[in-house]
PDB file of C-alpha atoms in Angstrom:
ATOM      1  CA  MET A 226      -0.016 -28.429  42.491  1.00 42.00           C
ATOM      2  CA  ILE A 227       3.385 -29.394  41.649  1.00 40.00           C
ATOM      3  CA  THR A 228       5.865 -26.983  39.272  1.00 47.00           C
ATOM      4  CA  GLU A 229       8.465 -28.235  37.399  1.00 46.00           C
ATOM      5  CA  ARG A 230      11.243 -28.514  39.891  1.00 48.00           C
ATOM      6  CA  GLY A 231       8.331 -30.557  42.250  1.00 45.00           C
ATOM      7  CA  VAL A 232       6.876 -28.336  44.642  1.00 46.00           C
ATOM      8  CA  PRO A 233       3.284 -29.122  45.642  1.00 47.00           C
ATOM      9  CA  THR A 234       0.575 -27.025  45.841  1.00 49.00           C
ATOM     10  CA  PRO A 235      -2.828 -27.656  46.433  1.00 50.00           C
ATOM     11  CA  LEU A 236      -5.529 -27.582  44.291  1.00 49.00           C
ATOM     12  CA  PRO A 237      -9.577 -27.171  45.566  1.00 50.00           C
ATOM     13  CA  ILE A 238     -11.550 -29.370  43.819  1.00 47.00           C
ATOM     14  CA  LYS A 239     -15.211 -30.001  44.897  1.00 47.00           C
ATOM     15  CA  LEU A 240     -16.240 -33.267  46.384  1.00 48.00           C
ATOM     16  CA  ASN A 241     -19.765 -33.651  47.882  1.00 48.00           C
ATOM     17  CA  GLY A 242     -21.042 -30.462  48.070  1.00 52.00           C
ATOM     18  CA  ASP A 243     -17.910 -29.910  49.649  1.00 54.00           C
ATOM     19  CA  TYR A 244     -14.895 -28.254  48.926  1.00 51.00           C
ATOM     20  CA  THR A 245     -11.750 -30.293  50.236  1.00 52.00           C
ATOM     21  CA  ARG A 246      -8.771 -29.720  49.211  1.00 50.00           C
ATOM     22  CA  GLU A 247      -5.922 -32.286  47.492  1.00 51.00           C
ATOM     23  CA  VAL A 248      -2.465 -32.774  46.133  1.00 48.00           C
ATOM     24  CA  ILE A 249      -2.679 -33.033  42.516  1.00 56.00           C
ATOM     25  CA  ASN A 250       0.534 -33.790  40.179  1.00 65.00           C
ATOM     26  CA  ILE A 251       0.167 -31.307  37.417  1.00 76.00           C
ATOM     27  CA  LYS A 252       4.036 -30.058  36.055  1.00 85.00           C
ATOM     28  CA  THR A 253       3.894 -26.070  35.413  1.00 85.00           C
ATOM     29  CA  LYS A 254       6.743 -23.811  33.774  1.00 85.00           C
ATOM     30  CA  THR A 255       7.004 -19.790  33.715  1.00 89.00           C
ATOM     31  CA  CYS A 256       7.183 -18.230  30.353  1.00 90.00           C
ATOM     32  CA  THR A 257      10.366 -16.535  30.590  1.00 87.00           C
ATOM     33  CA  LYS A 258       8.700 -13.797  27.996  1.00 85.00           C
ATOM     34  CA  CYS A 259       5.342 -13.144  29.779  1.00 90.00           C
ATOM     35  CA  GLY A 260       6.525 -14.829  33.578  1.00 88.00           C
ATOM     36  CA  LEU A 261       3.194 -16.004  33.821  1.00 89.00           C
ATOM     37  CA  GLU A 262       3.164 -19.939  35.117  1.00 88.00           C
ATOM     38  CA  LYS A 263       0.898 -22.089  33.016  1.00 87.00           C
ATOM     39  CA  PRO A 264       0.606 -25.598  32.770  1.00 87.00           C
ATOM     40  CA  LEU A 265       3.254 -27.832  30.765  1.00 85.00           C
ATOM     41  CA  ASN A 266       1.193 -29.275  28.430  1.00 87.00           C
ATOM     42  CA  ASP A 267       0.789 -28.665  24.896  1.00 83.00           C
ATOM     43  CA  GLN A 268      -1.906 -26.964  25.252  1.00 84.00           C
ATOM     44  CA  HIS A 269      -0.006 -24.000  26.878  1.00 86.00           C
ATOM     45  CA  PHE A 270       3.330 -24.246  25.278  1.00 91.00           C
ATOM     46  CA  HIS A 271       4.849 -25.795  21.362  1.00 85.00           C
ATOM     47  CA  LYS A 272       6.845 -29.003  21.906  1.00 86.00           C
ATOM     48  CA  ARG A 273      10.735 -29.028  21.574  1.00 83.00           C
ATOM     49  CA  LYS A 274      12.300 -32.532  21.643  1.00 78.00           C
ATOM     50  CA  ASP A 275      16.753 -30.402  22.568  1.00 76.00           C
ATOM     51  CA  ASN A 276      15.073 -28.841  25.506  1.00 80.00           C
ATOM     52  CA  LYS A 277      14.808 -30.652  29.221  1.00 80.00           C
ATOM     53  CA  SER A 278      11.253 -30.079  29.169  1.00 80.00           C
ATOM     54  CA  GLY A 279      10.287 -31.557  26.244  1.00 85.00           C
ATOM     55  CA  PHE A 280       8.214 -27.961  25.245  1.00 89.00           C
ATOM     56  CA  ARG A 281       9.520 -24.880  24.444  1.00 87.00           C
ATOM     57  CA  ASN A 282      10.499 -21.977  27.295  1.00 87.00           C
ATOM     58  CA  ASP A 283       8.084 -19.346  26.024  1.00 88.00           C
ATOM     59  CA  CYS A 284       4.045 -20.047  26.311  1.00 93.00           C
ATOM     60  CA  LYS A 285       1.745 -20.779  23.017  1.00 88.00           C
ATOM     61  CA  VAL A 286       0.052 -17.245  23.690  1.00 90.00           C
ATOM     62  CA  CYS A 287       3.884 -15.108  23.710  1.00 90.00           C
ATOM     63  CA  ARG A 288       5.036 -17.602  20.801  1.00 87.00           C
ATOM     64  CA  LYS A 289       2.259 -16.180  18.584  1.00 86.00           C
ATOM     65  CA  LYS A 290       2.471 -12.403  19.317  1.00 86.00           C
ATOM     66  CA  TYR A 291       6.282 -13.033  18.707  1.00 82.00           C
ATOM     67  CA  LEU A 292       5.853 -14.472  15.510  1.00 83.00           C
ATOM     68  CA  SER A 293       3.027 -11.981  14.318  1.00 82.00           C
ATOM     69  CA  GLU A 294       5.473  -8.997  15.398  1.00 81.00           C
ATOM     70  CA  TRP A 295       7.992 -10.311  13.627  1.00 78.00           C
ATOM     71  CA  THR A 296       5.683 -11.264  10.256  1.00 76.00           C
ATOM     72  CA  SER A 297       4.473  -7.816  10.006  1.00 75.00           C
ATOM     73  CA  GLU A 298       8.230  -6.004  10.844  1.00 74.00           C
ATOM     74  CA  ASN A 299       9.309  -8.298   8.141  1.00 73.00           C
ATOM     75  CA  HIS A 300       6.879  -7.547   5.797  1.00 72.00           C
ATOM     76  CA  LYS A 301       7.350  -3.648   6.057  1.00 72.00           C
ATOM     77  CA  LYS A 302      11.020  -4.286   5.427  1.00 69.00           C
ATOM     78  CA  LYS A 303      10.699  -6.519   2.397  1.00 71.00           C
ATOM     79  CA  LYS A 304       8.527  -3.702   1.221  1.00 69.00           C
ATOM     80  CA  ASP A 305      10.804  -0.980   1.818  1.00 72.00           C
ATOM     81  CA  GLY A 306      13.344  -2.993   0.106  1.00 70.00           C
ATOM     82  CA  MET A 307      11.422  -3.656  -3.007  1.00 65.00           C
ATOM     83  CA  LYS A 308      10.609   0.148  -3.020  1.00 65.00           C
ATOM     84  CA  ARG A 309      14.059   0.969  -3.035  1.00 71.00           C
ATOM     85  CA  TRP A 310      15.002  -1.333  -5.702  1.00 63.00           C
ATOM     86  CA  TYR A 311      12.493  -0.134  -7.439  1.00 58.00           C
ATOM     87  CA  LYS A 312      12.909   2.791  -7.028  1.00 62.00           C
ATOM     88  CA  GLU A 313      16.625   2.464  -8.284  1.00 66.00           C
ATOM     89  CA  LYS A 314      16.013   0.470 -11.534  1.00 63.00           C
ATOM     90  CA  GLN A 315      12.797   3.100 -13.010  1.00 55.00           C
ATOM     91  CA  LYS A 316      15.913   5.481 -12.663  1.00 60.00           C
ATOM     92  CA  GLU A 317      18.410   2.630 -15.014  1.00 73.00           C
ATOM     93  CA  CYS A 318      15.375   2.696 -17.412  1.00 84.00           C
ATOM     94  CA  PRO A 319      11.953   4.407 -16.829  1.00 86.00           C
ATOM     95  CA  GLU A 320      10.898   3.698 -20.681  1.00 90.00           C
ATOM     96  CA  TYR A 321      10.831  -0.152 -19.087  1.00 89.00           C
ATOM     97  CA  PHE A 322       8.684   0.999 -16.304  1.00 87.00           C
ATOM     98  CA  SER A 323       6.193   3.045 -18.137  1.00 91.00           C
ATOM     99  CA  TRP A 324       5.652  -0.155 -20.352  1.00 93.00           C
ATOM    100  CA  THR A 325       4.695  -2.432 -18.310  1.00 91.00           C
ATOM    101  CA  GLY A 326       2.822  -0.631 -16.319  1.00 91.00           C
ATOM    102  CA  MET A 327       0.954   0.099 -19.354  1.00 94.00           C
ATOM    103  CA  LYS A 328       0.404  -3.809 -19.992  1.00 95.00           C
ATOM    104  CA  ALA A 329      -0.687  -4.367 -15.972  1.00 94.00           C
ATOM    105  CA  ARG A 330      -2.807  -1.265 -16.512  1.00 93.00           C
ATOM    106  CA  CYS A 331      -4.689  -3.119 -19.657  1.00 95.00           C
ATOM    107  CA  TYR A 332      -4.554  -6.780 -18.709  1.00 96.00           C
ATOM    108  CA  ASN A 333      -4.145  -7.618 -15.127  1.00 94.00           C
ATOM    109  CA  LYS A 334      -7.190  -7.874 -13.750  1.00 93.00           C
ATOM    110  CA  ASN A 335      -5.793  -6.935 -10.397  1.00 92.00           C
ATOM    111  CA  HIS A 336      -4.559  -4.213 -10.462  1.00 90.00           C
ATOM    112  CA  THR A 337      -5.556  -1.147  -9.156  1.00 87.00           C
ATOM    113  CA  SER A 338      -6.544   1.170 -12.311  1.00 86.00           C
ATOM    114  CA  TYR A 339      -7.640  -2.087 -14.310  1.00 90.00           C
ATOM    115  CA  PRO A 340     -11.369  -0.597 -14.426  1.00 89.00           C
ATOM    116  CA  ASN A 341     -10.533   2.139 -15.655  1.00 84.00           C
ATOM    117  CA  TYR A 342      -7.903   0.372 -18.254  1.00 91.00           C
ATOM    118  CA  GLY A 343      -9.083  -3.284 -19.185  1.00 93.00           C
ATOM    119  CA  LEU A 344     -12.054  -3.398 -17.827  1.00 92.00           C
ATOM    120  CA  ARG A 345     -13.203  -0.597 -20.190  1.00 90.00           C
ATOM    121  CA  GLY A 346     -11.132  -2.576 -23.141  1.00 94.00           C
ATOM    122  CA  ILE A 347      -8.749  -0.467 -23.598  1.00 94.00           C
ATOM    123  CA  LYS A 348      -5.622  -2.508 -25.297  1.00 96.00           C
ATOM    124  CA  ILE A 349      -2.296  -2.446 -26.263  1.00 97.00           C
ATOM    125  CA  CYS A 350      -1.078  -2.540 -30.268  1.00 97.00           C
ATOM    126  CA  GLU A 351       0.281  -5.873 -31.420  1.00 95.00           C
ATOM    127  CA  GLU A 352       4.112  -4.304 -32.058  1.00 95.00           C
ATOM    128  CA  TRP A 353       4.212  -3.079 -28.930  1.00 96.00           C
ATOM    129  CA  LEU A 354       2.808  -5.783 -26.686  1.00 94.00           C
ATOM    130  CA  ASN A 355       5.868  -8.144 -26.137  1.00 90.00           C
ATOM    131  CA  ASP A 356       8.845  -5.533 -27.124  1.00 90.00           C
ATOM    132  CA  PHE A 357       9.853  -3.601 -25.066  1.00 89.00           C
ATOM    133  CA  GLY A 358      12.640  -2.735 -27.881  1.00 89.00           C
ATOM    134  CA  LYS A 359       9.990  -1.928 -30.728  1.00 91.00           C
ATOM    135  CA  PHE A 360       8.268   0.709 -27.522  1.00 92.00           C
ATOM    136  CA  LEU A 361      11.254   2.611 -27.072  1.00 90.00           C
ATOM    137  CA  GLU A 362      12.203   3.618 -30.481  1.00 90.00           C
ATOM    138  CA  ASP A 363       8.760   4.465 -31.570  1.00 93.00           C
ATOM    139  CA  MET A 364       8.060   6.793 -28.584  1.00 94.00           C
ATOM    140  CA  GLY A 365      11.995   7.615 -27.234  1.00 92.00           C
ATOM    141  CA  LYS A 366      13.197   8.482 -24.237  1.00 90.00           C
ATOM    142  CA  LYS A 367      11.585   9.919 -21.755  1.00 90.00           C
ATOM    143  CA  PRO A 368      11.914  14.227 -22.477  1.00 91.00           C
ATOM    144  CA  THR A 369      12.184  14.473 -18.129  1.00 89.00           C
ATOM    145  CA  GLU A 370      11.412  11.968 -15.468  1.00 84.00           C
ATOM    146  CA  ASN A 371       8.106  14.359 -15.000  1.00 84.00           C
ATOM    147  CA  HIS A 372       6.879  13.164 -18.016  1.00 88.00           C
ATOM    148  CA  SER A 373       4.428   9.677 -18.302  1.00 89.00           C
ATOM    149  CA  ILE A 374       3.103   8.299 -21.628  1.00 92.00           C
ATOM    150  CA  GLU A 375      -0.200   9.481 -22.322  1.00 89.00           C
ATOM    151  CA  ARG A 376      -3.418   8.352 -24.826  1.00 90.00           C
ATOM    152  CA  ILE A 377      -3.970  11.580 -26.745  1.00 85.00           C
ATOM    153  CA  ASP A 378      -7.403   9.957 -27.277  1.00 86.00           C
ATOM    154  CA  ASN A 379      -9.220   8.352 -24.406  1.00 81.00           C
ATOM    155  CA  ASP A 380     -11.217   6.129 -26.070  1.00 85.00           C
ATOM    156  CA  LYS A 381      -8.569   4.472 -28.508  1.00 92.00           C
ATOM    157  CA  ASN A 382      -5.560   2.414 -27.389  1.00 95.00           C
ATOM    158  CA  TYR A 383      -1.756   2.589 -26.405  1.00 96.00           C
ATOM    159  CA  SER A 384      -0.718   2.874 -29.823  1.00 96.00           C
ATOM    160  CA  PRO A 385       2.153   4.802 -31.880  1.00 95.00           C
ATOM    161  CA  ASP A 386      -0.502   6.993 -33.419  1.00 94.00           C
ATOM    162  CA  ASN A 387      -2.395   7.873 -30.161  1.00 93.00           C
ATOM    163  CA  CYS A 388       0.860   8.353 -27.515  1.00 94.00           C
ATOM    164  CA  ARG A 389       3.070  10.870 -26.426  1.00 92.00           C
ATOM    165  CA  TRP A 390       5.332  11.826 -23.426  1.00 92.00           C
ATOM    166  CA  ALA A 391       3.732  14.177 -21.399  1.00 87.00           C
ATOM    167  CA  THR A 392       3.566  16.322 -17.857  1.00 82.00           C
ATOM    168  CA  HIS A 393       1.073  15.395 -15.167  1.00 74.00           C
ATOM    169  CA  LEU A 394      -0.342  18.565 -15.995  1.00 66.00           C
ATOM    170  CA  GLU A 395      -0.637  18.296 -19.780  1.00 71.00           C
ATOM    171  CA  GLN A 396      -2.857  15.054 -19.392  1.00 71.00           C
ATOM    172  CA  SER A 397      -4.440  17.173 -17.209  1.00 64.00           C
ATOM    173  CA  TRP A 398      -5.947  19.150 -19.517  1.00 60.00           C
ATOM    174  CA  ASN A 399      -6.149  16.285 -22.484  1.00 59.00           C
ATOM    175  CA  ARG A 400      -8.283  15.292 -19.875  1.00 56.00           C
ATOM    176  CA  GLY A 401     -10.218  17.950 -19.510  1.00 49.00           C
ATOM    177  CA  VAL A 402     -12.721  18.883 -16.070  1.00 47.00           C
ATOM    178  CA  TYR A 403     -14.778  15.688 -14.337  1.00 48.00           C
ATOM    179  CA  SER A 404     -18.091  16.089 -14.957  1.00 46.00           C
ATOM    180  CA  ASN A 405     -18.570  16.432 -11.141  1.00 49.00           C
ATOM    181  CA  ASN A 406     -17.078  19.486 -11.551  1.00 54.00           C
ATOM    182  CA  LYS A 407     -18.641  22.687 -11.315  1.00 58.00           C
ATOM    183  CA  THR A 408     -16.087  25.646 -11.530  1.00 60.00           C
ATOM    184  CA  GLY A 409     -14.456  24.933 -14.600  1.00 63.00           C
ATOM    185  CA  VAL A 410     -11.266  24.633 -13.120  1.00 74.00           C
ATOM    186  CA  ILE A 411      -9.101  21.597 -11.922  1.00 75.00           C
ATOM    187  CA  GLY A 412      -8.546  21.435  -8.808  1.00 79.00           C
ATOM    188  CA  VAL A 413     -10.646  23.987  -7.417  1.00 84.00           C
ATOM    189  CA  SER A 414     -14.457  22.941  -5.487  1.00 83.00           C
ATOM    190  CA  TRP A 415     -17.252  24.437  -3.794  1.00 83.00           C
ATOM    191  CA  SER A 416     -16.891  22.959  -0.304  1.00 82.00           C
ATOM    192  CA  LYS A 417     -21.194  22.742   1.230  1.00 80.00           C
ATOM    193  CA  LYS A 418     -19.413  21.982   4.654  1.00 80.00           C
ATOM    194  CA  ASP A 419     -16.600  24.560   4.770  1.00 80.00           C
ATOM    195  CA  ASN A 420     -19.600  26.782   2.311  1.00 86.00           C
ATOM    196  CA  LYS A 421     -15.643  28.149   1.139  1.00 86.00           C
ATOM    197  CA  TRP A 422     -13.025  26.918  -2.485  1.00 88.00           C
ATOM    198  CA  TRP A 423     -11.655  24.157  -2.318  1.00 86.00           C
ATOM    199  CA  ALA A 424      -7.862  23.936  -4.065  1.00 86.00           C
ATOM    200  CA  GLU A 425      -5.734  20.797  -4.527  1.00 86.00           C
ATOM    201  CA  ILE A 426      -3.573  18.744  -6.741  1.00 82.00           C
ATOM    202  CA  LYS A 427      -2.474  15.825  -7.615  1.00 75.00           C
ATOM    203  CA  ALA A 428       1.856  15.234  -8.354  1.00 69.00           C
ATOM    204  CA  ASP A 429       3.984  11.702  -7.841  1.00 61.00           C
ATOM    205  CA  GLY A 430       1.093   9.729  -7.664  1.00 58.00           C
ATOM    206  CA  GLU A 431      -0.499  12.165  -3.941  1.00 68.00           C
ATOM    207  CA  LYS A 432      -3.584  14.833  -3.482  1.00 74.00           C
ATOM    208  CA  HIS A 433      -2.244  17.222  -2.123  1.00 80.00           C
ATOM    209  CA  PHE A 434      -4.698  19.926  -0.467  1.00 83.00           C
ATOM    210  CA  LEU A 435      -4.078  23.549  -0.615  1.00 86.00           C
ATOM    211  CA  GLY A 436      -6.316  25.015   1.114  1.00 88.00           C
ATOM    212  CA  THR A 437     -10.082  26.483   1.698  1.00 89.00           C
ATOM    213  CA  TYR A 438     -10.203  30.323   0.021  1.00 90.00           C
ATOM    214  CA  ASP A 439     -13.056  32.382   0.429  1.00 88.00           C
ATOM    215  CA  ASP A 440     -12.861  33.984  -3.236  1.00 87.00           C
ATOM    216  CA  PHE A 441     -12.730  31.988  -6.432  1.00 86.00           C
ATOM    217  CA  GLU A 442     -10.361  33.575  -7.781  1.00 87.00           C
ATOM    218  CA  GLU A 443      -8.085  32.933  -4.816  1.00 88.00           C
ATOM    219  CA  ALA A 444      -8.030  28.786  -4.650  1.00 86.00           C
ATOM    220  CA  THR A 445      -6.902  29.235  -8.583  1.00 85.00           C
ATOM    221  CA  LYS A 446      -4.965  31.581  -7.505  1.00 87.00           C
ATOM    222  CA  ALA A 447      -3.631  28.508  -5.381  1.00 87.00           C
ATOM    223  CA  ARG A 448      -4.044  26.050  -8.016  1.00 85.00           C
ATOM    224  CA  LYS A 449      -1.979  27.785 -10.449  1.00 84.00           C
ATOM    225  CA  GLU A 450       0.736  28.093  -7.855  1.00 85.00           C
ATOM    226  CA  ALA A 451       0.875  24.413  -7.226  1.00 83.00           C
ATOM    227  CA  GLU A 452       0.557  23.315 -10.347  1.00 79.00           C
ATOM    228  CA  GLU A 453       4.074  25.772 -11.126  1.00 78.00           C
ATOM    229  CA  LYS A 454       5.281  24.099  -8.056  1.00 78.00           C
ATOM    230  CA  TYR A 455       5.248  20.651  -8.411  1.00 73.00           C
ATOM    231  CA  HIS A 456       4.334  20.130 -11.782  1.00 66.00           C
ATOM    232  CA  ASN A 457       7.431  23.090 -13.848  1.00 60.00           C
ATOM    233  CA  VAL A 458       4.989  23.534 -16.083  1.00 49.00           C
ATOM    234  CA  GLU A 459       3.108  27.782 -16.404  1.00 48.00           C
ATOM    235  CA  SER A 460      -0.300  27.541 -16.055  1.00 45.00           C
ATOM    236  CA  ALA A 461      -2.380  28.365 -19.049  1.00 42.00           C
ATOM    237  CA  PHE A 462      -5.352  30.758 -16.465  1.00 43.00           C
TER     238      PHE A 462
END
């Protein structure tokens, strides 16, 4: 094998069943990233006209790895940047984002909440659908940042007579206890695996595990304290 500098290296070839050695003129190049010496061709290196060798200094394997890491890093930066922008804009006019979120849930089939809204036939009244000003006029400003839009009757559409601003806790009362909840208390359930009562609460779009308890009353108390902590609303228990 002959390196880029022209140093010959004998390569073994099979001839008549016996191994003999013959000098084959193959140029190689050492990758500046991994340090491995590889044949200088387009199978191992990307072409680059402005380079003396006509190829890049890093091999294809290292180049692919670099581009993959670069893409992931920039995607994360872009995603984090969009989150910061969204939060800043949301503070400026939170009602506008409630309006756009409402439209996405009802009409964007790719939205995670579409199955619970648009797919169920939930729609937005004509007055609000394409007029944010009318929506804001009817709903008014949010009382606090903890309030979000709620449909009073969950089986009816978004409209002035069926919507209000409500906290997460108030909305959970309106939804009632889920059919698979046998305790009668929202966020408290029995774990057969642990043989204990579980308590949890959903706040800020995340589910918070409050712990396991031997007594139902202890789990209920933990849920009550969490509602006061996360939702700033006195519990109805």
